[in-house]
PDB file of C-alpha atoms in Angstrom:
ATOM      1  CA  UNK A   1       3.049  42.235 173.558  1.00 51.00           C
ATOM      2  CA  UNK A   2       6.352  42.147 174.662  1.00 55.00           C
ATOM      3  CA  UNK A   3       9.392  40.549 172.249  1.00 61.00           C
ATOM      4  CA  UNK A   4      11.330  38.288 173.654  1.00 65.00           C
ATOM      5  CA  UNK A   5      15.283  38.434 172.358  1.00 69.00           C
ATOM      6  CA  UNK A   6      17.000  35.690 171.206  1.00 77.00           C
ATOM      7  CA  UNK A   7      20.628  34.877 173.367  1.00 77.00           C
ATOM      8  CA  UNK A   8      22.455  36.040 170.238  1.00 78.00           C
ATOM      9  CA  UNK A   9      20.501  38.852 169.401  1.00 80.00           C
ATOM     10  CA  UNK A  10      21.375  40.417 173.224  1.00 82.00           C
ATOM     11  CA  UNK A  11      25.181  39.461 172.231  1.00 84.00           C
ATOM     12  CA  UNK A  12      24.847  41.929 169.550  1.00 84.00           C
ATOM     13  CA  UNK A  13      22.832  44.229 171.032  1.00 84.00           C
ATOM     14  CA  UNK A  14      25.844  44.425 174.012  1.00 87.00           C
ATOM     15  CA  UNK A  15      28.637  44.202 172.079  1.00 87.00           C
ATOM     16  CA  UNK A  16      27.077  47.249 169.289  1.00 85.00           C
ATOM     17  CA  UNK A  17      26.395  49.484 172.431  1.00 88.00           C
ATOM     18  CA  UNK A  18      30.475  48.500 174.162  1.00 89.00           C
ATOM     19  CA  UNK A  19      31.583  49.789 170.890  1.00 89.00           C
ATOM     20  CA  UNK A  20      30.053  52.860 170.249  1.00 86.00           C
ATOM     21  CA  UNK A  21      30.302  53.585 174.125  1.00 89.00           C
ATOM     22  CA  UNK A  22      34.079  55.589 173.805  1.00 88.00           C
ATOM     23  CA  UNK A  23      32.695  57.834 170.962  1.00 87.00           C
ATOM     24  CA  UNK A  24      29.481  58.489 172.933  1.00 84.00           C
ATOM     25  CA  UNK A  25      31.470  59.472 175.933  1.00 85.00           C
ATOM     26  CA  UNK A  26      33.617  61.645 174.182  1.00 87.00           C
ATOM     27  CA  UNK A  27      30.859  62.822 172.371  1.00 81.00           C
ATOM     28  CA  UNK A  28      29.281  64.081 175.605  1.00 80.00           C
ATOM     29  CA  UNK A  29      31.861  65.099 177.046  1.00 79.00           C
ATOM     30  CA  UNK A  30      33.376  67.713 174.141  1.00 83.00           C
ATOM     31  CA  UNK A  31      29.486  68.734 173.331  1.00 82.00           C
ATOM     32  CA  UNK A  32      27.585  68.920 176.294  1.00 84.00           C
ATOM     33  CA  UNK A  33      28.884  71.145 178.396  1.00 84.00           C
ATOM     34  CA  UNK A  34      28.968  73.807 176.114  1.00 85.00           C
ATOM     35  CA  UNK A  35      25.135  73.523 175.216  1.00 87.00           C
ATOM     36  CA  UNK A  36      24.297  73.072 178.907  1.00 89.00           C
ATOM     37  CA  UNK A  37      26.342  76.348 179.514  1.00 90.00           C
ATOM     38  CA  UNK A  38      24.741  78.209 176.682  1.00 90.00           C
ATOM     39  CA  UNK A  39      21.121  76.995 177.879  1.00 93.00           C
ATOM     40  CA  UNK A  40      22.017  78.363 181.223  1.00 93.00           C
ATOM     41  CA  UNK A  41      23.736  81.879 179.134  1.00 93.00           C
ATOM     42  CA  UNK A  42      20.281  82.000 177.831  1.00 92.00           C
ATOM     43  CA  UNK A  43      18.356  82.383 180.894  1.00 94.00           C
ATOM     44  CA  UNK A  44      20.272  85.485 182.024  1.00 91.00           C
ATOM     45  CA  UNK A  45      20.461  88.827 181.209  1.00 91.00           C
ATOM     46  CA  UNK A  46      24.263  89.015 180.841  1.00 89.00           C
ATOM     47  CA  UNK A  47      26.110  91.913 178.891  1.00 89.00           C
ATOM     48  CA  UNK A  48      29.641  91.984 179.457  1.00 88.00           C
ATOM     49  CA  UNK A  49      29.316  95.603 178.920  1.00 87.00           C
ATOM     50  CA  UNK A  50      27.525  95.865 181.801  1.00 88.00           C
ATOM     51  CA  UNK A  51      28.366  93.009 184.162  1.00 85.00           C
ATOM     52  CA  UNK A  52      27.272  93.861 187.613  1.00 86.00           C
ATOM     53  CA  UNK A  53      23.198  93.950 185.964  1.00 85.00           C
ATOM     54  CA  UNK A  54      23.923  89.894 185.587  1.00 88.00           C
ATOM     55  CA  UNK A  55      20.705  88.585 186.768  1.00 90.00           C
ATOM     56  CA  UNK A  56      18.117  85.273 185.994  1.00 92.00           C
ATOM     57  CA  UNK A  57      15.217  86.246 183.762  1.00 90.00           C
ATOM     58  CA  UNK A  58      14.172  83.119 183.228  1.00 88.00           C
ATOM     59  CA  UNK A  59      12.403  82.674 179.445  1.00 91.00           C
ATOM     60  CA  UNK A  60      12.581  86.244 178.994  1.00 93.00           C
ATOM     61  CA  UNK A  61      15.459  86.508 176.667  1.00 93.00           C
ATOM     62  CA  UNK A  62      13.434  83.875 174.497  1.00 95.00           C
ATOM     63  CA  UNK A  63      10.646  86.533 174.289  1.00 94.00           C
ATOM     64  CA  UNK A  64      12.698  89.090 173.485  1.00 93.00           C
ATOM     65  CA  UNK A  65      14.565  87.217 170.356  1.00 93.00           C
ATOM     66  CA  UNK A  66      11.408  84.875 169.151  1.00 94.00           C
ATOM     67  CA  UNK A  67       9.117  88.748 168.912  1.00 93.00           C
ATOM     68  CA  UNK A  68      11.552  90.689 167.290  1.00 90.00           C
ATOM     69  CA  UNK A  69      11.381  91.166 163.767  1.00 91.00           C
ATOM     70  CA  UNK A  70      15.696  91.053 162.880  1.00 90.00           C
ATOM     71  CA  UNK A  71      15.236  87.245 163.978  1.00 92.00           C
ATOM     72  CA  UNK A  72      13.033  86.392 161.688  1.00 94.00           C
ATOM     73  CA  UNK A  73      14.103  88.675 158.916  1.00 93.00           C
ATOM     74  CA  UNK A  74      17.813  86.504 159.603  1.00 93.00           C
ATOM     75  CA  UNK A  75      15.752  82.878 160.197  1.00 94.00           C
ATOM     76  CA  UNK A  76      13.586  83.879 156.455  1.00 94.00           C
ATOM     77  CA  UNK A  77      17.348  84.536 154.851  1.00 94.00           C
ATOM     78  CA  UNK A  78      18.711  81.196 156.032  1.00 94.00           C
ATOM     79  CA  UNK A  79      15.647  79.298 154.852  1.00 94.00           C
ATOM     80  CA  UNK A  80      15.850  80.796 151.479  1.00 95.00           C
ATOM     81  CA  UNK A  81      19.522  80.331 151.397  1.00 94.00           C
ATOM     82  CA  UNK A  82      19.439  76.529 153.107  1.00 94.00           C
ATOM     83  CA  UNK A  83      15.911  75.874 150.353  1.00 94.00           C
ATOM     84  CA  UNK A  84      17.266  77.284 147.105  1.00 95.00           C
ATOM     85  CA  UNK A  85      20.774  75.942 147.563  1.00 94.00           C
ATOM     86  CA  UNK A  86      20.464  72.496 148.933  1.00 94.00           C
ATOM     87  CA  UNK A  87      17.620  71.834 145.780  1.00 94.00           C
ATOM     88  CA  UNK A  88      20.097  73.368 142.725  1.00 95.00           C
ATOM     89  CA  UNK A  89      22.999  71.222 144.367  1.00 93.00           C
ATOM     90  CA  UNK A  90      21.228  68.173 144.200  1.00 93.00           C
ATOM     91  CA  UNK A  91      19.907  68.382 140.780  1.00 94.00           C
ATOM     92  CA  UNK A  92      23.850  69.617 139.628  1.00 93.00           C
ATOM     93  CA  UNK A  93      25.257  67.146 142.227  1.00 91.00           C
ATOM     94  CA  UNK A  94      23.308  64.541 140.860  1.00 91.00           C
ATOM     95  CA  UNK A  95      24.344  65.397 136.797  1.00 91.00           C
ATOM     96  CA  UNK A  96      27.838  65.577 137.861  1.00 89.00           C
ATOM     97  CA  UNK A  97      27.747  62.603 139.766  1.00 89.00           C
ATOM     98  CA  UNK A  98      26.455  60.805 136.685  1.00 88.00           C
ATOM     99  CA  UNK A  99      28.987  62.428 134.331  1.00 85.00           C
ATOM    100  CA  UNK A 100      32.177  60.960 136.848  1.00 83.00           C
ATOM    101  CA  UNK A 101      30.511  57.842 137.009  1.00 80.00           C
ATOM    102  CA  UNK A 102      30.429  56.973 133.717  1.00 75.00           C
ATOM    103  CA  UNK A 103      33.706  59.001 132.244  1.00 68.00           C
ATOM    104  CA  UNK A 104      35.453  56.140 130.716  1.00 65.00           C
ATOM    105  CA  UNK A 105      38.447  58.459 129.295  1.00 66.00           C
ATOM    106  CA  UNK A 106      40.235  60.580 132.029  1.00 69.00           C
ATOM    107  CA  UNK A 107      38.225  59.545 134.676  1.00 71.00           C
ATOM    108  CA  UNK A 108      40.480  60.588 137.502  1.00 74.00           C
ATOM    109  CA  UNK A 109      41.283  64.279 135.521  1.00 78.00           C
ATOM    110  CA  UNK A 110      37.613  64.739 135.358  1.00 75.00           C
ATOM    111  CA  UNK A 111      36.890  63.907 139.385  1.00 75.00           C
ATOM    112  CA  UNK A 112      39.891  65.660 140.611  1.00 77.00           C
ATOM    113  CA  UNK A 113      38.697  69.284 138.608  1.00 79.00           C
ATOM    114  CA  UNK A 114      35.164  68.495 139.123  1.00 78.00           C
ATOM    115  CA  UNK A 115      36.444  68.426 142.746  1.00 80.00           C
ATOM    116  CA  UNK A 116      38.726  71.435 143.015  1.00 84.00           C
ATOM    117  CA  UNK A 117      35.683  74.063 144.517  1.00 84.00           C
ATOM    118  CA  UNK A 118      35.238  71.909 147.318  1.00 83.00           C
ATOM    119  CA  UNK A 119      39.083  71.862 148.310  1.00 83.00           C
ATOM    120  CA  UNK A 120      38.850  75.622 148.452  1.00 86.00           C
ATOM    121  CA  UNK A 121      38.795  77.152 152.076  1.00 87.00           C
ATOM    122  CA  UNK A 122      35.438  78.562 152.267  1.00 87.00           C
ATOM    123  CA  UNK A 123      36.905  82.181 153.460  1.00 89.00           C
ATOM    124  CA  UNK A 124      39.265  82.426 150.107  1.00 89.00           C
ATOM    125  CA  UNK A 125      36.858  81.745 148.127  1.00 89.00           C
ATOM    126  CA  UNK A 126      34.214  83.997 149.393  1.00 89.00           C
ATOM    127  CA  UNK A 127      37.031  86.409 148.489  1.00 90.00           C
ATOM    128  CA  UNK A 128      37.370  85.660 145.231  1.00 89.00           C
ATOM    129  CA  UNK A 129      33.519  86.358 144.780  1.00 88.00           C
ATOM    130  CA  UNK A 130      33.977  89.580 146.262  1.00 89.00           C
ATOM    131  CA  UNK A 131      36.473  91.082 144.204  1.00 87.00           C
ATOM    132  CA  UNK A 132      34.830  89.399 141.185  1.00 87.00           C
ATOM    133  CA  UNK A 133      31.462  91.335 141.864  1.00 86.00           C
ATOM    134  CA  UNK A 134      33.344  94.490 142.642  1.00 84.00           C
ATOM    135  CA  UNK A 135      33.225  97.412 140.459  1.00 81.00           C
ATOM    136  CA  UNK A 136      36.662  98.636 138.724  1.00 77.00           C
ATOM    137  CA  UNK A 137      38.393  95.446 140.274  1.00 76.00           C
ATOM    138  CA  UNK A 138      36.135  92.225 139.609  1.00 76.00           C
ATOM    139  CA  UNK A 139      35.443  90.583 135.527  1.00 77.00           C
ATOM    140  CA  UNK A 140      31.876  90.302 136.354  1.00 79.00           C
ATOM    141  CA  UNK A 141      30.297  93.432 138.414  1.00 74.00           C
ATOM    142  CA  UNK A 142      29.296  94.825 134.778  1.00 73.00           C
ATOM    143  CA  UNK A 143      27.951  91.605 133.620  1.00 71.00           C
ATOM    144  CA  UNK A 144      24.188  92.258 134.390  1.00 68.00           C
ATOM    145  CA  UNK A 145      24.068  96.371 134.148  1.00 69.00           C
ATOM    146  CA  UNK A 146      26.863  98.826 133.248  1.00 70.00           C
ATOM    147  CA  UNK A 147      27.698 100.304 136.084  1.00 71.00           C
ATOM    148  CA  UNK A 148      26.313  97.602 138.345  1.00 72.00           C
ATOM    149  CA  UNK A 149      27.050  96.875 142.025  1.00 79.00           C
ATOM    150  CA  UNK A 150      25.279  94.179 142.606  1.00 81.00           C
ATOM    151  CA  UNK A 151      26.712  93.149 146.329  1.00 82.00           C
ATOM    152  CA  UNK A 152      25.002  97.113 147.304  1.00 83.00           C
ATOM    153  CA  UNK A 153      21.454  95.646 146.427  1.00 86.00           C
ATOM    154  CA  UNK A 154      19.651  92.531 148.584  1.00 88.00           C
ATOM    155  CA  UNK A 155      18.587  91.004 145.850  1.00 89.00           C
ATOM    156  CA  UNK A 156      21.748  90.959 144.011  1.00 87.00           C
ATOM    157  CA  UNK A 157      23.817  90.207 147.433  1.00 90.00           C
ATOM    158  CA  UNK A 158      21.286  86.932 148.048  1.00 92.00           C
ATOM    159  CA  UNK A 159      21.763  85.967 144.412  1.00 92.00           C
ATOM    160  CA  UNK A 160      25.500  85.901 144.470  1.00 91.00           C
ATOM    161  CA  UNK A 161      25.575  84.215 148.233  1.00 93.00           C
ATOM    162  CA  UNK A 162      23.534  81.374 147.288  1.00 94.00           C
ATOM    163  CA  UNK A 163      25.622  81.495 143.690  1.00 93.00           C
ATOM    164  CA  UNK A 164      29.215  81.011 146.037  1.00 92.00           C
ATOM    165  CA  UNK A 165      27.597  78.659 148.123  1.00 92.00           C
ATOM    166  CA  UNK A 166      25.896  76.322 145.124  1.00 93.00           C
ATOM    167  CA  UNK A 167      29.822  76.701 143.499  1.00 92.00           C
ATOM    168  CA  UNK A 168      31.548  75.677 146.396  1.00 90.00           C
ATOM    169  CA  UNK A 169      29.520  72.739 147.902  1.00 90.00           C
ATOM    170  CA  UNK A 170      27.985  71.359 144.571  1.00 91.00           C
ATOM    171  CA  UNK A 171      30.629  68.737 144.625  1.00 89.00           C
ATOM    172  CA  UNK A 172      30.635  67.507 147.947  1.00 88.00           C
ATOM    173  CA  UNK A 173      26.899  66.552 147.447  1.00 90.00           C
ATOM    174  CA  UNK A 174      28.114  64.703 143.818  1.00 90.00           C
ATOM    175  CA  UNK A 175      30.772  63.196 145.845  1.00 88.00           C
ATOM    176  CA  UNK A 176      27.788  61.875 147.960  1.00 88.00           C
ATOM    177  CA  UNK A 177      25.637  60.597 144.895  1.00 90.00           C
ATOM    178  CA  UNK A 178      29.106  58.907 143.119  1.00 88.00           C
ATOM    179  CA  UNK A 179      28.831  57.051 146.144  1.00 86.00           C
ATOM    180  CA  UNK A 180      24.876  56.042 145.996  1.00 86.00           C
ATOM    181  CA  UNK A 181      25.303  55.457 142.364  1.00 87.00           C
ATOM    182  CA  UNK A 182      28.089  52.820 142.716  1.00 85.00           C
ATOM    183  CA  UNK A 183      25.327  50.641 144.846  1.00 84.00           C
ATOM    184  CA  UNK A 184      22.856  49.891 141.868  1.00 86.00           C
ATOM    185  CA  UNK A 185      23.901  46.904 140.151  1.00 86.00           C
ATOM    186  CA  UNK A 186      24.666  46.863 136.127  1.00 85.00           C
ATOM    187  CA  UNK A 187      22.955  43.595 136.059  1.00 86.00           C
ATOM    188  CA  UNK A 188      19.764  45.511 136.927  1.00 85.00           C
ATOM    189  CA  UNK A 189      20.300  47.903 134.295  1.00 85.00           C
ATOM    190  CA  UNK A 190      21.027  45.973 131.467  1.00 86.00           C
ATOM    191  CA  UNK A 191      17.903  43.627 132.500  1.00 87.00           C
ATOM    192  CA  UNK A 192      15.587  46.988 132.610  1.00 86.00           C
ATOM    193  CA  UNK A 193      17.292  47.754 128.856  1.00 85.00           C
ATOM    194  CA  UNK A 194      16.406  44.209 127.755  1.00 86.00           C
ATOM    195  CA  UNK A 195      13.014  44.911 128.847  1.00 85.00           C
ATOM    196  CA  UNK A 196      12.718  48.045 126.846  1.00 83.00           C
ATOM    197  CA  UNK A 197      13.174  50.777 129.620  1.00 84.00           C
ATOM    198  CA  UNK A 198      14.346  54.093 128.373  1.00 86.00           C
ATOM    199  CA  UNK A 199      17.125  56.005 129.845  1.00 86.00           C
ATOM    200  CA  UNK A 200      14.779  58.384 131.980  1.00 88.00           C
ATOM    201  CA  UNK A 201      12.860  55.269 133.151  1.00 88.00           C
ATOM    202  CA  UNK A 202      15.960  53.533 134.148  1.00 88.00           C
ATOM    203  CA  UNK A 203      17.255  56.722 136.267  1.00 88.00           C
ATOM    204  CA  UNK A 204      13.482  56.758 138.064  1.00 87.00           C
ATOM    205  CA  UNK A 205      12.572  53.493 138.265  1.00 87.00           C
ATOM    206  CA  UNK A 206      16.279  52.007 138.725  1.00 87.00           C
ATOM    207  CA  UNK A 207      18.838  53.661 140.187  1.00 88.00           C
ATOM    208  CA  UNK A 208      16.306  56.552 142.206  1.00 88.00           C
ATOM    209  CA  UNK A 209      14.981  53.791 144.280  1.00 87.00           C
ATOM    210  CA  UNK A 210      18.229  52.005 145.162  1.00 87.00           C
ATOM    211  CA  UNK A 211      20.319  55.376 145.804  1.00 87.00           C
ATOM    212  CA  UNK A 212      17.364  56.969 148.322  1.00 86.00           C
ATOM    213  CA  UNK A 213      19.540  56.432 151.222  1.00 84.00           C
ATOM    214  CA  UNK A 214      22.540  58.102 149.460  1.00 87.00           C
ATOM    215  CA  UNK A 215      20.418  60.959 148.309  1.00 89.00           C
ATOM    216  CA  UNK A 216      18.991  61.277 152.162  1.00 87.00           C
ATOM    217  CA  UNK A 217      22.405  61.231 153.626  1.00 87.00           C
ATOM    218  CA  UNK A 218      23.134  63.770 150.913  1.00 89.00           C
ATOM    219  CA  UNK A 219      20.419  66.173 151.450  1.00 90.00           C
ATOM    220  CA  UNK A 220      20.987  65.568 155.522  1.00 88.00           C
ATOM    221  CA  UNK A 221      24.450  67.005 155.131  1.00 88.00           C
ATOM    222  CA  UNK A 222      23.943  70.132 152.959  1.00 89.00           C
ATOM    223  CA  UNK A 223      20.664  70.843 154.833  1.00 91.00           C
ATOM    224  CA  UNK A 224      22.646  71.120 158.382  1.00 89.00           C
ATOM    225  CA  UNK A 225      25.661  72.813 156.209  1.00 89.00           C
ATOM    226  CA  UNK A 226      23.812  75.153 154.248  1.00 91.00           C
ATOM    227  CA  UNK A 227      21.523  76.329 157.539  1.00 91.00           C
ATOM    228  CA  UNK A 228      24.811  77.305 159.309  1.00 87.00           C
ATOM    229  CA  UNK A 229      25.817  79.543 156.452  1.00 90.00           C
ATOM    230  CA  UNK A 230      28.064  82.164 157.836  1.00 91.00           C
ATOM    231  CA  UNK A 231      31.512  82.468 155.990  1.00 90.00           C
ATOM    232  CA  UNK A 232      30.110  83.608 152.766  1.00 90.00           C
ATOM    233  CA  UNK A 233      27.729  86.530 154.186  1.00 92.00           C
ATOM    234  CA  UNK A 234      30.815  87.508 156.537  1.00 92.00           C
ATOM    235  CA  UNK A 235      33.013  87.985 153.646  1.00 91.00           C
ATOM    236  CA  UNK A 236      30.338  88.777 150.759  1.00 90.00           C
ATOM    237  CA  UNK A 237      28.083  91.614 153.007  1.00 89.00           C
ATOM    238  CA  UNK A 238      29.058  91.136 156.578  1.00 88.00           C
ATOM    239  CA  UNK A 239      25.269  91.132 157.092  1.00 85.00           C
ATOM    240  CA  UNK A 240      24.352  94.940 155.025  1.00 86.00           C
ATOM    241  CA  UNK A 241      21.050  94.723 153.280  1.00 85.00           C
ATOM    242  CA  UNK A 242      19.267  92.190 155.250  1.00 88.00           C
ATOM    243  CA  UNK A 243      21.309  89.430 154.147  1.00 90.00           C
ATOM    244  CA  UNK A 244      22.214  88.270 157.738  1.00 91.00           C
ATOM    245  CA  UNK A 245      21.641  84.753 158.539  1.00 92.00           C
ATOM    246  CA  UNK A 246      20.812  83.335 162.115  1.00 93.00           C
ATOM    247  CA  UNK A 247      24.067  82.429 162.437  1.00 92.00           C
ATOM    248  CA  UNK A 248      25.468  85.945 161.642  1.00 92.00           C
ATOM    249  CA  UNK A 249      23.243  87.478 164.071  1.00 92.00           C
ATOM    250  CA  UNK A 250      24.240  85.002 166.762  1.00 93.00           C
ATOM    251  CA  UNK A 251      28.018  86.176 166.111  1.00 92.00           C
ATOM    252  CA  UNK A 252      27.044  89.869 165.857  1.00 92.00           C
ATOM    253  CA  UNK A 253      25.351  89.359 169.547  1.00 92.00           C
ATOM    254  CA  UNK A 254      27.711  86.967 170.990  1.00 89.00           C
ATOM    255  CA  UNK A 255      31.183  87.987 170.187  1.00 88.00           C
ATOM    256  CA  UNK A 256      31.002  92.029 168.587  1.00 88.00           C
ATOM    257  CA  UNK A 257      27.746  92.671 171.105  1.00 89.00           C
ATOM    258  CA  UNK A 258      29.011  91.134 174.272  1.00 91.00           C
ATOM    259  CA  UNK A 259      25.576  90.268 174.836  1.00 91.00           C
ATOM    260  CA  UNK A 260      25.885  86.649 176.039  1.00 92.00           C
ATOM    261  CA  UNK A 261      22.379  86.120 177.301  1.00 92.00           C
ATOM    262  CA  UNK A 262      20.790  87.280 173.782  1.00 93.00           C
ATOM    263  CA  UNK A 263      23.703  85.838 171.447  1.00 92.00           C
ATOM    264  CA  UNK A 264      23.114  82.345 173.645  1.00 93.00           C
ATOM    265  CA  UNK A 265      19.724  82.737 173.339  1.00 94.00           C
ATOM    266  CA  UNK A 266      20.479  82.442 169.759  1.00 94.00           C
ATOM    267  CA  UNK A 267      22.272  79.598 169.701  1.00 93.00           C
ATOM    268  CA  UNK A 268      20.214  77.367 171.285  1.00 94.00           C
ATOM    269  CA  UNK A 269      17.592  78.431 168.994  1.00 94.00           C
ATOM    270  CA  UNK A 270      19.781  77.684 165.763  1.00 93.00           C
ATOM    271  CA  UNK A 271      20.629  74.482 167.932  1.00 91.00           C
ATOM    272  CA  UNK A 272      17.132  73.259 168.297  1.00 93.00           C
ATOM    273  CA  UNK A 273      16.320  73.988 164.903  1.00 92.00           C
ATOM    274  CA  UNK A 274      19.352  71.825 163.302  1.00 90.00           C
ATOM    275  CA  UNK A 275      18.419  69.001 166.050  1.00 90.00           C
ATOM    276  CA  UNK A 276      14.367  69.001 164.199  1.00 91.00           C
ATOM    277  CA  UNK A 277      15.914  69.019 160.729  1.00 89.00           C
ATOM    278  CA  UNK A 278      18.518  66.511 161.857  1.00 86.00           C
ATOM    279  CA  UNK A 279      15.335  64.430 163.634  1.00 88.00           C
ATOM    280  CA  UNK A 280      12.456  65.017 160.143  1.00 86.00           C
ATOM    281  CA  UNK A 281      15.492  63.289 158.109  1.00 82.00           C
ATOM    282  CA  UNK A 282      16.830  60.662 159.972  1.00 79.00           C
ATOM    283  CA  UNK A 283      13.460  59.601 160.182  1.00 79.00           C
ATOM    284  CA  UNK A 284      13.327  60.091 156.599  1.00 72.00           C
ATOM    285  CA  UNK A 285      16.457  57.443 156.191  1.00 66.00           C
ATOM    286  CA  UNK A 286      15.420  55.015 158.468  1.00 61.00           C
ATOM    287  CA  UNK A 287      12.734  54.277 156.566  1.00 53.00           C
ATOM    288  CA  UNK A 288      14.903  54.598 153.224  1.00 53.00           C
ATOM    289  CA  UNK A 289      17.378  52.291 154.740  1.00 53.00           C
ATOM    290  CA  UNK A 290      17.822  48.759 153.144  1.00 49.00           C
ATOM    291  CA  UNK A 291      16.128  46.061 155.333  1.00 50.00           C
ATOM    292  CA  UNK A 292      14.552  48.710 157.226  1.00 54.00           C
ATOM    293  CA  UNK A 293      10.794  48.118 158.160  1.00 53.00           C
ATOM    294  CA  UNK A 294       8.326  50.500 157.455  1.00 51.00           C
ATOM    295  CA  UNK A 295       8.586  52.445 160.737  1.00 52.00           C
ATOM    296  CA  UNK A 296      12.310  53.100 160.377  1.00 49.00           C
ATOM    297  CA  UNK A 297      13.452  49.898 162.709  1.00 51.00           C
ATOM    298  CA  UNK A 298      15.802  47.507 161.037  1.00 47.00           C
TER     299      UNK A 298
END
């Protein structure tokens, strides 16, 4: 059965798509041509070594990336990486949003520190790991085994990647939460408190429910972020004992290969896969969102 729209509701309706018609259009026109391009880049075999062997291959280069087993050594790294990190951030995210919330005494001392990693150009401070985990020159290569080099092993090298990452990106994720937490009402609280409730059943049965669309957006962010990963294993390993990520792979292809037809091929692969993680949680919020129904419409 078809539903019929008030007068007023069209009015909106119009007037929301007029105003998010400039950003759309801009939108398009920055991003689209480049993924159009690289679909196209994909469906060639194209080495700039070797330019006159340019030809269409159709789906072949798709083959050739999706069967071989560096892919999904790189795709099982990112995971890992993306997995591990995005669930220690949100539990310390979530702590430190709690402690900045309710810091009565230097409130603004305690955000601006708690802060600081997150100000820190990724590249700088993916060097400050490295010569930290360095032997003779960095305070903590000896800190597990005398003699250590940790970065020379994978499982050492994964350990302190996802260790710089957590660091750096914790409090942009807390940042996030501050935000989610400053939506429950203290009237709630205190009535749960009357009733009895105890702290923990206040934080689940409270506050969990009314932040879930801060936590989604949250967990959307870091989840796109932390799949991307790519400063950290440039600086950390440049990619030396399997600790490449998609995205380093795509670079090694694309721009030190000069294989545009595999390094696009790439690409569109990492692109596809953001676009389903970007689809599984806005899904995910719609329902979560206030005075949405239960199929994610509002």
């Amino acid at each position: 059965m078809t539903k019929v729209l008030s007068e007023g509701k069209r009015q909106e309706r119009r007037l929301g798509w007029l105003l998010c018609a400039p950003a759309a259009f801009v939108m398009v026109a920055v991003t689209a041509y480049p993924i159009l391009y690289s679909v196209w880049l994909s469906l060639q075999r194209f080495d700039l070594k070797f330019p006159d062997e340019r030809e269409f291959v159709g789906l072949e280069n798709y083959v050739t990336v999706l069967s071989n087993g560096y892919w999904w050594t790189a795709f099982g790294v990112t995971m890992l990486i993306t997995v591990v990190t995005v669930v220690i951030e949100l539990v310390l995210g979530m702590g430190l949003a709690l402690v900045m919330h309710r810091t009565l005494v230097g409130r603004g001392i305690v955000r601006t520190a708690a802060l600081i990693p997150y100000g820190i150009v990724t590249v700088v401070a993916a060097f400050s790991w490295r010569y930290a985990w360095t032997p003779d020159t960095g305070y903590l290569a000896n800190l597990l085994t005398p003699d250590g080099a940790p970065l020379t092993e994978r499982a050492g090298s994964l350990a302190i990647i996802i260790v710089a990452e957590i660091w750096k990106t914790t409090p942009f994720m807390a940042l996030l939460l501050m935000a989610g937490l400053a939506l429950v009402p203290e009237e709630l609280l205190r009535a749960a408190s009357m009733d009895g409730a105890t702290w923990w059943q206040r934080f689940t049965k409270v506050m969990l429910p009314v932040m879930k669309p801060a936590i989604l957006v949250a967990l959307l962010f870091r989840t796109l972020d932390a799949f991307r990963v790519f400063d950290n294993i440039y600086v950390l390993t440049a990619g030396a004992n399997e600790t490449s990520s998609v995205s380093m792979i795509a670079y090694n292809n694309l721009l030190r290969g000069l294989n545009l037809g595999i390094g696009s091929t790439m690409s569109v692969l990492i692109f596809l896969a953001v676009a389903l993680i970007a689809f599984i949680f806005v899904k995910l919020f719609g329902t979560a969102a206030p005075g949405a129904s239960d199929d994610g419409r509002r």
